mmCIF file of C-alpha atoms and ligand atoms in Angstrom:
data_model
loop_
_atom_site.group_PDB
_atom_site.id
_atom_site.type_symbol
_atom_site.label_atom_id
_atom_site.label_comp_id
_atom_site.label_asym_id
_atom_site.label_seq_id
_atom_site.Cartn_x
_atom_site.Cartn_y
_atom_site.Cartn_z
ATOM 1 C CA UNK A 17 -35.773 170.286 162.627
ATOM 2 C CA UNK A 18 -35.137 173.622 164.361
ATOM 3 C CA UNK A 19 -31.662 174.948 163.571
ATOM 4 C CA UNK A 20 -29.726 177.564 165.494
ATOM 5 C CA UNK A 21 -28.542 179.320 162.334
ATOM 6 C CA UNK A 22 -29.123 179.398 158.587
ATOM 7 C CA UNK A 23 -25.589 178.438 157.680
ATOM 8 C CA UNK A 24 -22.309 177.471 159.311
ATOM 9 C CA UNK A 25 -18.862 178.355 158.012
ATOM 10 C CA UNK A 26 -15.877 176.229 158.997
ATOM 11 C CA UNK A 27 -12.550 177.869 158.159
ATOM 12 C CA UNK A 28 -12.017 181.591 158.686
ATOM 13 C CA UNK A 29 -8.952 182.344 156.638
ATOM 14 C CA UNK A 30 -9.054 185.253 154.196
ATOM 15 C CA UNK A 31 -11.717 183.541 152.106
ATOM 16 C CA UNK A 32 -13.799 182.050 154.914
ATOM 17 C CA UNK A 33 -14.005 185.476 156.575
ATOM 18 C CA UNK A 34 -15.103 187.098 153.315
ATOM 19 C CA UNK A 35 -17.776 184.409 152.822
ATOM 20 C CA UNK A 36 -19.054 184.866 156.386
ATOM 21 C CA UNK A 37 -19.125 188.644 156.035
ATOM 22 C CA UNK A 38 -21.192 188.373 152.823
ATOM 23 C CA UNK A 39 -23.606 185.879 154.418
ATOM 24 C CA UNK A 40 -24.097 188.198 157.406
ATOM 25 C CA UNK A 41 -24.598 191.215 155.144
ATOM 26 C CA UNK A 42 -27.470 189.353 153.483
ATOM 27 C CA UNK A 43 -29.199 188.928 156.839
ATOM 28 C CA UNK A 44 -28.331 185.270 157.428
ATOM 29 C CA UNK A 45 -27.760 183.849 160.904
ATOM 30 C CA UNK A 46 -24.258 182.412 160.723
ATOM 31 C CA UNK A 47 -22.378 180.037 163.023
ATOM 32 C CA UNK A 48 -18.608 179.971 162.584
ATOM 33 C CA UNK A 49 -15.640 177.892 163.642
ATOM 34 C CA UNK A 50 -11.917 178.140 163.001
ATOM 35 C CA UNK A 51 -8.921 176.252 164.362
ATOM 36 C CA UNK A 52 -7.586 179.444 165.902
ATOM 37 C CA UNK A 53 -9.927 181.941 167.524
ATOM 38 C CA UNK A 54 -8.553 185.435 166.741
ATOM 39 C CA UNK A 55 -9.784 185.333 163.136
ATOM 40 C CA UNK A 56 -13.344 184.935 164.426
ATOM 41 C CA UNK A 57 -13.342 188.115 166.521
ATOM 42 C CA UNK A 58 -14.398 190.687 163.923
ATOM 43 C CA UNK A 59 -17.120 188.342 162.663
ATOM 44 C CA UNK A 60 -18.502 187.912 166.185
ATOM 45 C CA UNK A 61 -18.732 191.723 166.328
ATOM 46 C CA UNK A 62 -20.722 191.567 163.086
ATOM 47 C CA UNK A 63 -23.199 189.091 164.586
ATOM 48 C CA UNK A 64 -21.794 185.627 163.861
ATOM 49 C CA UNK A 65 -21.979 182.995 166.593
ATOM 50 C CA UNK A 66 -18.744 181.192 167.393
ATOM 51 C CA UNK A 67 -19.174 177.446 167.935
ATOM 52 C CA UNK A 68 -17.026 175.652 170.494
ATOM 53 C CA UNK A 69 -15.807 173.089 167.997
ATOM 54 C CA UNK A 70 -16.323 171.917 164.411
ATOM 55 C CA UNK A 71 -19.014 169.398 165.432
ATOM 56 C CA UNK A 72 -21.092 172.110 167.132
ATOM 57 C CA UNK A 73 -20.689 174.322 164.057
ATOM 58 C CA UNK A 74 -21.836 171.478 161.795
ATOM 59 C CA UNK A 75 -24.779 170.770 164.084
ATOM 60 C CA UNK A 76 -25.974 174.383 164.149
ATOM 61 C CA UNK A 77 -27.200 174.776 160.545
ATOM 62 C CA UNK A 78 -28.836 172.914 157.662
ATOM 63 C CA UNK A 79 -26.040 174.079 155.325
ATOM 64 C CA UNK A 80 -22.381 173.844 156.316
ATOM 65 C CA UNK A 81 -19.754 175.629 154.220
ATOM 66 C CA UNK A 82 -16.181 174.405 154.457
ATOM 67 C CA UNK A 83 -13.378 176.719 153.370
ATOM 68 C CA UNK A 84 -9.925 175.747 154.613
ATOM 69 C CA UNK A 85 -6.566 175.619 152.868
ATOM 70 C CA UNK A 86 -7.078 172.246 151.121
ATOM 71 C CA UNK A 87 -9.011 168.955 151.123
ATOM 72 C CA UNK A 88 -6.534 167.140 153.372
ATOM 73 C CA UNK A 89 -7.102 169.756 156.071
ATOM 74 C CA UNK A 90 -10.860 169.674 155.448
ATOM 75 C CA UNK A 91 -10.757 165.881 155.887
ATOM 76 C CA UNK A 92 -8.830 166.178 159.134
ATOM 77 C CA UNK A 93 -11.651 168.366 160.480
ATOM 78 C CA UNK A 94 -14.605 166.493 158.953
ATOM 79 C CA UNK A 95 -13.633 162.888 159.434
ATOM 80 C CA UNK A 96 -14.282 162.560 163.139
ATOM 81 C CA UNK A 97 -17.180 160.668 164.667
ATOM 82 C CA UNK A 98 -18.684 163.813 166.229
ATOM 83 C CA UNK A 99 -18.580 165.901 163.051
ATOM 84 C CA UNK A 100 -19.962 163.072 160.894
ATOM 85 C CA UNK A 101 -22.849 162.593 163.356
ATOM 86 C CA UNK A 102 -23.563 166.329 163.291
ATOM 87 C CA UNK A 103 -23.459 166.516 159.485
ATOM 88 C CA UNK A 104 -25.892 163.648 158.869
ATOM 89 C CA UNK A 105 -28.914 164.979 156.937
ATOM 90 C CA UNK A 106 -27.247 168.334 156.320
ATOM 91 C CA UNK A 107 -25.764 169.828 153.174
ATOM 92 C CA UNK A 108 -21.989 170.104 153.185
ATOM 93 C CA UNK A 109 -20.690 172.654 150.664
ATOM 94 C CA UNK A 110 -16.974 172.175 150.094
ATOM 95 C CA UNK A 111 -15.490 175.491 148.920
ATOM 96 C CA UNK A 112 -11.829 174.669 149.579
ATOM 97 C CA UNK A 113 -9.920 174.410 146.303
ATOM 98 C CA UNK A 114 -9.210 170.869 145.131
ATOM 99 C CA UNK A 115 -9.041 168.491 142.175
ATOM 100 C CA UNK A 116 -11.966 166.710 140.474
ATOM 101 C CA UNK A 117 -10.766 163.392 141.950
ATOM 102 C CA UNK A 118 -10.791 164.881 145.452
ATOM 103 C CA UNK A 119 -14.373 166.039 144.801
ATOM 104 C CA UNK A 120 -15.391 162.522 143.704
ATOM 105 C CA UNK A 121 -13.803 160.964 146.786
ATOM 106 C CA UNK A 122 -15.450 163.519 149.094
ATOM 107 C CA UNK A 123 -18.869 162.932 147.554
ATOM 108 C CA UNK A 124 -18.542 159.155 147.916
ATOM 109 C CA UNK A 125 -17.461 159.598 151.541
ATOM 110 C CA UNK A 126 -20.380 161.946 152.263
ATOM 111 C CA UNK A 127 -22.967 159.814 150.475
ATOM 112 C CA UNK A 128 -21.971 156.746 152.507
ATOM 113 C CA UNK A 129 -22.740 158.790 155.641
ATOM 114 C CA UNK A 130 -26.088 160.301 154.504
ATOM 115 C CA UNK A 131 -24.557 163.754 154.096
ATOM 116 C CA UNK A 132 -25.694 165.761 151.058
ATOM 117 C CA UNK A 133 -22.591 167.055 149.325
ATOM 118 C CA UNK A 134 -21.959 169.951 146.969
ATOM 119 C CA UNK A 135 -18.531 170.729 145.610
ATOM 120 C CA UNK A 136 -17.750 174.319 144.775
ATOM 121 C CA UNK A 137 -14.841 176.365 143.542
ATOM 122 C CA UNK A 138 -14.376 180.086 144.003
ATOM 123 C CA UNK A 139 -13.051 182.003 141.007
ATOM 124 C CA UNK A 140 -12.623 185.257 142.926
ATOM 125 C CA UNK A 141 -10.451 186.909 145.534
ATOM 126 C CA UNK A 142 -11.808 187.625 149.042
ATOM 127 C CA UNK A 143 -12.482 191.321 148.278
ATOM 128 C CA UNK A 144 -14.622 190.305 145.288
ATOM 129 C CA UNK A 145 -16.895 188.092 147.412
ATOM 130 C CA UNK A 146 -20.375 189.568 147.776
ATOM 131 C CA UNK A 147 -19.898 191.608 144.600
ATOM 132 C CA UNK A 148 -21.953 190.912 141.475
ATOM 133 C CA UNK A 149 -19.063 190.037 139.148
ATOM 134 C CA UNK A 150 -17.398 187.294 141.201
ATOM 135 C CA UNK A 151 -17.992 183.662 140.248
ATOM 136 C CA UNK A 152 -18.503 180.457 142.236
ATOM 137 C CA UNK A 153 -18.822 177.152 140.356
ATOM 138 C CA UNK A 154 -20.958 174.487 142.026
ATOM 139 C CA UNK A 155 -21.684 170.866 141.176
ATOM 140 C CA UNK A 156 -23.590 168.089 142.924
ATOM 141 C CA UNK A 157 -27.097 166.724 143.377
ATOM 142 C CA UNK A 158 -29.612 169.238 142.032
ATOM 143 C CA UNK A 159 -32.013 169.008 144.992
ATOM 144 C CA UNK A 160 -29.176 169.910 147.388
ATOM 145 C CA UNK A 161 -28.162 172.800 145.158
ATOM 146 C CA UNK A 162 -31.718 174.126 145.059
ATOM 147 C CA UNK A 163 -31.932 173.989 148.857
ATOM 148 C CA UNK A 164 -28.739 176.012 149.256
ATOM 149 C CA UNK A 165 -28.995 178.236 146.190
ATOM 150 C CA UNK A 166 -30.260 181.369 147.914
ATOM 151 C CA UNK A 167 -27.482 181.145 150.530
ATOM 152 C CA UNK A 168 -24.847 180.682 147.844
ATOM 153 C CA UNK A 169 -26.258 183.701 146.019
ATOM 154 C CA UNK A 170 -25.398 185.784 149.104
ATOM 155 C CA UNK A 171 -21.762 185.027 148.308
ATOM 156 C CA UNK A 172 -21.729 186.196 144.723
ATOM 157 C CA UNK A 173 -23.987 187.435 141.974
ATOM 158 C CA UNK A 174 -22.749 184.667 139.714
ATOM 159 C CA UNK A 175 -23.288 181.170 141.115
ATOM 160 C CA UNK A 176 -22.739 178.805 138.184
ATOM 161 C CA UNK A 177 -24.374 175.405 138.721
ATOM 162 C CA UNK A 178 -22.610 172.849 136.533
ATOM 163 C CA UNK A 179 -24.873 169.846 137.110
ATOM 164 C CA UNK A 180 -24.633 166.615 139.036
ATOM 165 C CA UNK A 181 -21.206 165.475 137.822
ATOM 166 C CA UNK A 182 -19.415 166.211 141.078
ATOM 167 C CA UNK A 183 -15.963 166.868 139.594
ATOM 168 C CA UNK A 184 -17.264 169.572 137.228
ATOM 169 C CA UNK A 185 -16.832 172.588 139.535
ATOM 170 C CA UNK A 186 -13.182 171.904 140.308
ATOM 171 C CA UNK A 187 -12.464 170.868 136.704
ATOM 172 C CA UNK A 188 -13.837 174.163 135.367
ATOM 173 C CA UNK A 189 -12.005 176.046 138.117
ATOM 174 C CA UNK A 190 -8.722 174.313 137.256
ATOM 175 C CA UNK A 191 -9.254 175.043 133.550
ATOM 176 C CA UNK A 192 -9.729 178.696 134.499
ATOM 177 C CA UNK A 193 -6.619 178.602 136.713
ATOM 178 C CA UNK A 194 -4.647 177.009 133.875
ATOM 179 C CA UNK A 195 -5.555 179.972 131.694
ATOM 180 C CA UNK A 196 -4.820 182.442 134.492
ATOM 181 C CA UNK A 197 -1.408 181.042 135.430
ATOM 182 C CA UNK A 198 -0.402 180.550 131.790
ATOM 183 C CA UNK A 199 -1.195 184.221 131.153
ATOM 184 C CA UNK A 200 0.643 185.226 134.328
ATOM 185 C CA UNK A 201 3.825 183.483 133.178
ATOM 186 C CA UNK A 202 3.595 185.189 129.802
ATOM 187 C CA UNK A 203 2.919 188.526 131.479
ATOM 188 C CA UNK A 204 5.918 188.231 133.810
ATOM 189 C CA UNK A 205 8.168 187.240 130.945
ATOM 190 C CA UNK A 206 6.842 190.233 129.000
ATOM 191 C CA UNK A 207 7.647 192.512 131.948
ATOM 192 C CA UNK A 208 11.185 191.123 132.113
ATOM 193 C CA UNK A 209 11.541 191.629 128.358
ATOM 194 C CA UNK A 210 10.583 195.309 128.699
ATOM 195 C CA UNK A 211 13.014 195.770 131.596
ATOM 196 C CA UNK A 212 15.803 194.205 129.539
ATOM 197 C CA UNK A 213 15.045 196.653 126.712
ATOM 198 C CA UNK A 214 15.186 199.607 129.133
ATOM 199 C CA UNK A 215 11.429 200.327 128.853
ATOM 200 C CA UNK A 216 8.745 201.111 131.444
ATOM 201 C CA UNK A 217 6.939 198.037 132.798
ATOM 202 C CA UNK A 218 4.084 200.016 134.386
ATOM 203 C CA UNK A 219 2.378 200.596 131.028
ATOM 204 C CA UNK A 220 2.088 196.844 130.351
ATOM 205 C CA UNK A 221 -0.807 196.381 132.819
ATOM 206 C CA UNK A 222 -3.181 198.945 131.249
ATOM 207 C CA UNK A 223 -2.194 197.736 127.770
ATOM 208 C CA UNK A 224 -3.122 194.130 128.645
ATOM 209 C CA UNK A 225 -6.346 195.276 130.345
ATOM 210 C CA UNK A 226 -7.408 197.173 127.244
ATOM 211 C CA UNK A 227 -6.764 194.183 124.970
ATOM 212 C CA UNK A 228 -8.577 191.704 127.275
ATOM 213 C CA UNK A 229 -11.887 191.683 125.337
ATOM 214 C CA UNK A 230 -10.071 190.927 122.064
ATOM 215 C CA UNK A 231 -8.112 188.098 123.740
ATOM 216 C CA UNK A 232 -11.392 186.792 125.175
ATOM 217 C CA UNK A 233 -12.881 186.703 121.673
ATOM 218 C CA UNK A 234 -9.825 184.750 120.435
ATOM 219 C CA UNK A 235 -10.259 182.195 123.226
ATOM 220 C CA UNK A 236 -13.950 181.780 122.341
ATOM 221 C CA UNK A 237 -12.937 181.150 118.755
ATOM 222 C CA UNK A 238 -10.334 178.580 119.875
ATOM 223 C CA UNK A 239 -12.811 176.808 122.165
ATOM 224 C CA UNK A 240 -15.259 176.558 119.288
ATOM 225 C CA UNK A 241 -12.583 175.124 116.949
ATOM 226 C CA UNK A 242 -11.521 172.556 119.571
ATOM 227 C CA UNK A 243 -15.136 171.546 120.275
ATOM 228 C CA UNK A 244 -15.689 170.969 116.532
ATOM 229 C CA UNK A 245 -12.171 169.536 116.098
ATOM 230 C CA UNK A 246 -11.975 171.782 113.018
ATOM 231 C CA UNK A 247 -8.886 173.958 112.509
ATOM 232 C CA UNK A 248 -9.056 174.987 108.863
ATOM 233 C CA UNK A 249 -9.247 178.587 107.495
ATOM 234 C CA UNK A 250 -7.046 180.272 110.126
ATOM 235 C CA UNK A 251 -6.911 184.068 110.338
ATOM 236 C CA UNK A 252 -3.449 183.726 111.838
ATOM 237 C CA UNK A 253 -1.961 180.296 111.376
ATOM 238 C CA UNK A 254 -0.241 178.142 113.963
ATOM 239 C CA UNK A 255 3.010 178.708 112.033
ATOM 240 C CA UNK A 256 2.693 182.500 112.481
ATOM 241 C CA UNK A 257 2.208 181.989 116.232
ATOM 242 C CA UNK A 258 5.197 179.609 116.367
ATOM 243 C CA UNK A 259 7.353 182.258 114.675
ATOM 244 C CA UNK A 260 6.217 184.870 117.206
ATOM 245 C CA UNK A 261 7.165 182.584 120.072
ATOM 246 C CA UNK A 262 10.569 181.923 118.494
ATOM 247 C CA UNK A 263 11.148 185.679 118.464
ATOM 248 C CA UNK A 264 10.573 185.719 122.226
ATOM 249 C CA UNK A 265 13.300 183.106 122.577
ATOM 250 C CA UNK A 266 15.601 185.076 120.290
ATOM 251 C CA UNK A 267 15.093 188.284 122.269
ATOM 252 C CA UNK A 268 15.744 186.421 125.553
ATOM 253 C CA UNK A 269 18.998 185.050 124.141
ATOM 254 C CA UNK A 270 20.042 188.455 122.777
ATOM 255 C CA UNK A 271 19.553 190.146 126.149
ATOM 256 C CA UNK A 272 20.620 187.168 128.322
ATOM 257 C CA UNK A 273 17.404 187.148 130.335
ATOM 258 C CA UNK A 274 15.615 184.084 131.729
ATOM 259 C CA UNK A 275 14.327 182.105 128.746
ATOM 260 C CA UNK A 276 12.297 179.326 130.415
ATOM 261 C CA UNK A 277 8.891 180.572 129.278
ATOM 262 C CA UNK A 278 9.782 181.096 125.585
ATOM 263 C CA UNK A 279 11.690 177.790 125.568
ATOM 264 C CA UNK A 280 8.658 175.934 126.900
ATOM 265 C CA UNK A 281 6.291 177.615 124.414
ATOM 266 C CA UNK A 282 8.688 177.194 121.470
ATOM 267 C CA UNK A 283 8.931 173.491 122.243
ATOM 268 C CA UNK A 284 5.149 172.957 122.133
ATOM 269 C CA UNK A 285 4.504 175.108 119.057
ATOM 270 C CA UNK A 286 7.501 173.460 117.358
ATOM 271 C CA UNK A 287 5.986 170.023 117.945
ATOM 272 C CA UNK A 288 2.754 171.172 116.287
ATOM 273 C CA UNK A 289 4.609 172.572 113.245
ATOM 274 C CA UNK A 290 6.666 169.357 112.924
ATOM 275 C CA UNK A 291 3.440 167.344 113.096
ATOM 276 C CA UNK A 292 2.229 169.287 110.023
ATOM 277 C CA UNK A 293 -0.334 171.625 111.615
ATOM 278 C CA UNK A 294 1.453 174.865 110.624
ATOM 279 C CA UNK A 295 -1.223 176.037 108.194
ATOM 280 C CA UNK A 296 -4.100 175.364 110.572
ATOM 281 C CA UNK A 297 -5.532 177.478 113.398
ATOM 282 C CA UNK A 298 -3.340 177.845 116.517
ATOM 283 C CA UNK A 299 -5.928 175.739 118.354
ATOM 284 C CA UNK A 300 -4.620 172.739 116.359
ATOM 285 C CA UNK A 301 -1.944 172.598 119.081
ATOM 286 C CA UNK A 302 -4.668 170.686 120.934
ATOM 287 C CA UNK A 303 -3.871 167.701 118.699
ATOM 288 C CA UNK A 304 -0.325 167.657 120.127
ATOM 289 C CA UNK A 305 -1.682 167.777 123.692
ATOM 290 C CA UNK A 306 -4.127 164.945 122.954
ATOM 291 C CA UNK A 307 -1.341 162.788 121.518
ATOM 292 C CA UNK A 308 0.821 163.225 124.641
ATOM 293 C CA UNK A 309 -0.600 161.126 127.456
ATOM 294 C CA UNK A 310 1.356 159.794 130.410
HETATM 295 N N1 NAP B 27 -7.647 183.770 148.957
HETATM 296 C C1 NAP B 27 -8.036 183.677 147.692
HETATM 297 O O1 NAP B 27 -7.805 184.571 146.858
HETATM 298 C C2 NAP B 27 -8.784 182.447 147.230
HETATM 299 C C3 NAP B 27 -9.430 182.476 145.963
HETATM 300 C C4 NAP B 27 -10.141 181.360 145.539
HETATM 301 C C5 NAP B 27 -10.187 180.223 146.345
HETATM 302 N N2 NAP B 27 -9.537 180.215 147.541
HETATM 303 C C6 NAP B 27 -9.544 178.977 148.328
HETATM 304 O O2 NAP B 27 -10.147 179.148 149.597
HETATM 305 C C7 NAP B 27 -9.533 178.251 150.514
HETATM 306 C C8 NAP B 27 -9.101 179.038 151.740
HETATM 307 O O3 NAP B 27 -8.167 180.028 151.315
HETATM 308 P P1 NAP B 27 -7.793 181.279 152.222
HETATM 309 O O4 NAP B 27 -7.348 182.354 151.296
HETATM 310 O O5 NAP B 27 -8.876 181.546 153.189
HETATM 311 O O6 NAP B 27 -6.498 180.692 152.981
HETATM 312 P P2 NAP B 27 -5.889 181.182 154.364
HETATM 313 O O7 NAP B 27 -6.172 182.609 154.617
HETATM 314 O O8 NAP B 27 -4.474 180.717 154.357
HETATM 315 O O9 NAP B 27 -6.704 180.337 155.446
HETATM 316 C C9 NAP B 27 -6.490 178.956 155.593
HETATM 317 C C10 NAP B 27 -7.580 178.354 156.442
HETATM 318 O O10 NAP B 27 -7.276 176.948 156.625
HETATM 319 C C11 NAP B 27 -7.149 176.705 158.028
HETATM 320 N N3 NAP B 27 -6.115 175.706 158.295
HETATM 321 C C12 NAP B 27 -4.868 175.667 157.748
HETATM 322 N N4 NAP B 27 -4.198 174.591 158.246
HETATM 323 C C13 NAP B 27 -5.043 173.976 159.110
HETATM 324 C C14 NAP B 27 -4.953 172.820 159.913
HETATM 325 N N5 NAP B 27 -3.853 172.069 159.910
HETATM 326 N N6 NAP B 27 -6.012 172.481 160.687
HETATM 327 C C15 NAP B 27 -7.136 173.230 160.678
HETATM 328 N N7 NAP B 27 -7.307 174.339 159.919
HETATM 329 C C16 NAP B 27 -6.261 174.707 159.145
HETATM 330 C C17 NAP B 27 -6.755 178.031 158.636
HETATM 331 O O11 NAP B 27 -7.008 177.999 160.010
HETATM 332 P P3 NAP B 27 -6.136 178.965 160.988
HETATM 333 O O12 NAP B 27 -6.724 180.322 160.829
HETATM 334 O O13 NAP B 27 -6.337 178.358 162.319
HETATM 335 O O14 NAP B 27 -4.706 178.881 160.514
HETATM 336 C C18 NAP B 27 -7.677 178.963 157.849
HETATM 337 O O15 NAP B 27 -8.996 178.855 158.298
HETATM 338 C C19 NAP B 27 -8.343 177.588 149.791
HETATM 339 O O16 NAP B 27 -8.692 176.298 149.345
HETATM 340 C C20 NAP B 27 -8.113 178.522 148.615
HETATM 341 O O17 NAP B 27 -7.548 177.861 147.490
HETATM 342 C C21 NAP B 27 -8.856 181.307 148.019
#
């Protein structure tokens, strides 16, 4: 089948525009569509072709990348008779952020309509797209991945294919986001702590950046312990960590600052100590998380 372009991008928000720009930079012919037109203008100047509607965009290329705010919005665009007809036999790459369950539902929907489906998750900001150190996780049928791999590699130097289990890309992305947002909360509390002690906050950023490799090594060690379910011989025990967290709560109380983050952390570490894991590695806190299911 003769296609008008190599790839279509539906959704031209901050991320969709960055993806399109990177695809164009790599010499691809790109068709684009967005609900509102102004965001397409600069990309048209760069050589992208604006489709009249989402169905025409889907029809124009063998690979169709979707990047809108969320899956509900993606569904509202995709689930029309015209778009489904246009997508049949094509590869739909869903790069909007969602949950593993949303990925499973999307794949089942696509499969029932003879649309090849890949689910992806972008672990990068728009300015990092097209750069070697940004990461995109992808899961889905291997043959579809292989057919779109070179296009996806235009978007980032690090396309991580996680296999055919369709929920894997969003699960890994959410695990990464869990780590990111957990660290952010701790960082913001740390900044507030410094403010309350009359110290400069600006120095906290470079200090955290310089310790990042050591923290990364600690996380690798924790992941290994959790994978083996083996928490003996700690270098710093769970009890030591729990005491550190309690000090955060104490300082917050002494200076009357917001104490939600230390309270939350003290509660979880406290549960692990009460359960008898104090002399094990901090990663033994995983046993508390496993015991708590809703
Ligand atoms: N920005 C980041 O740093 C980042 C990083 C990783 C992943 N992501 C993911 O990438 C996806 C897009 O993010 P973004 O930063 O590009 O967001 P954004 O700048 O807010 O753009 C949102 C996109 O969704 C479209 N949209 C919103 N509501 C719509 C509706 N009711 N009907 C049709 N289209 C609608 C917008 O169209 P209009 O232009 O017409 O409003 C626009 O194309 C999200 O899932 C986000 O989680 C973003």
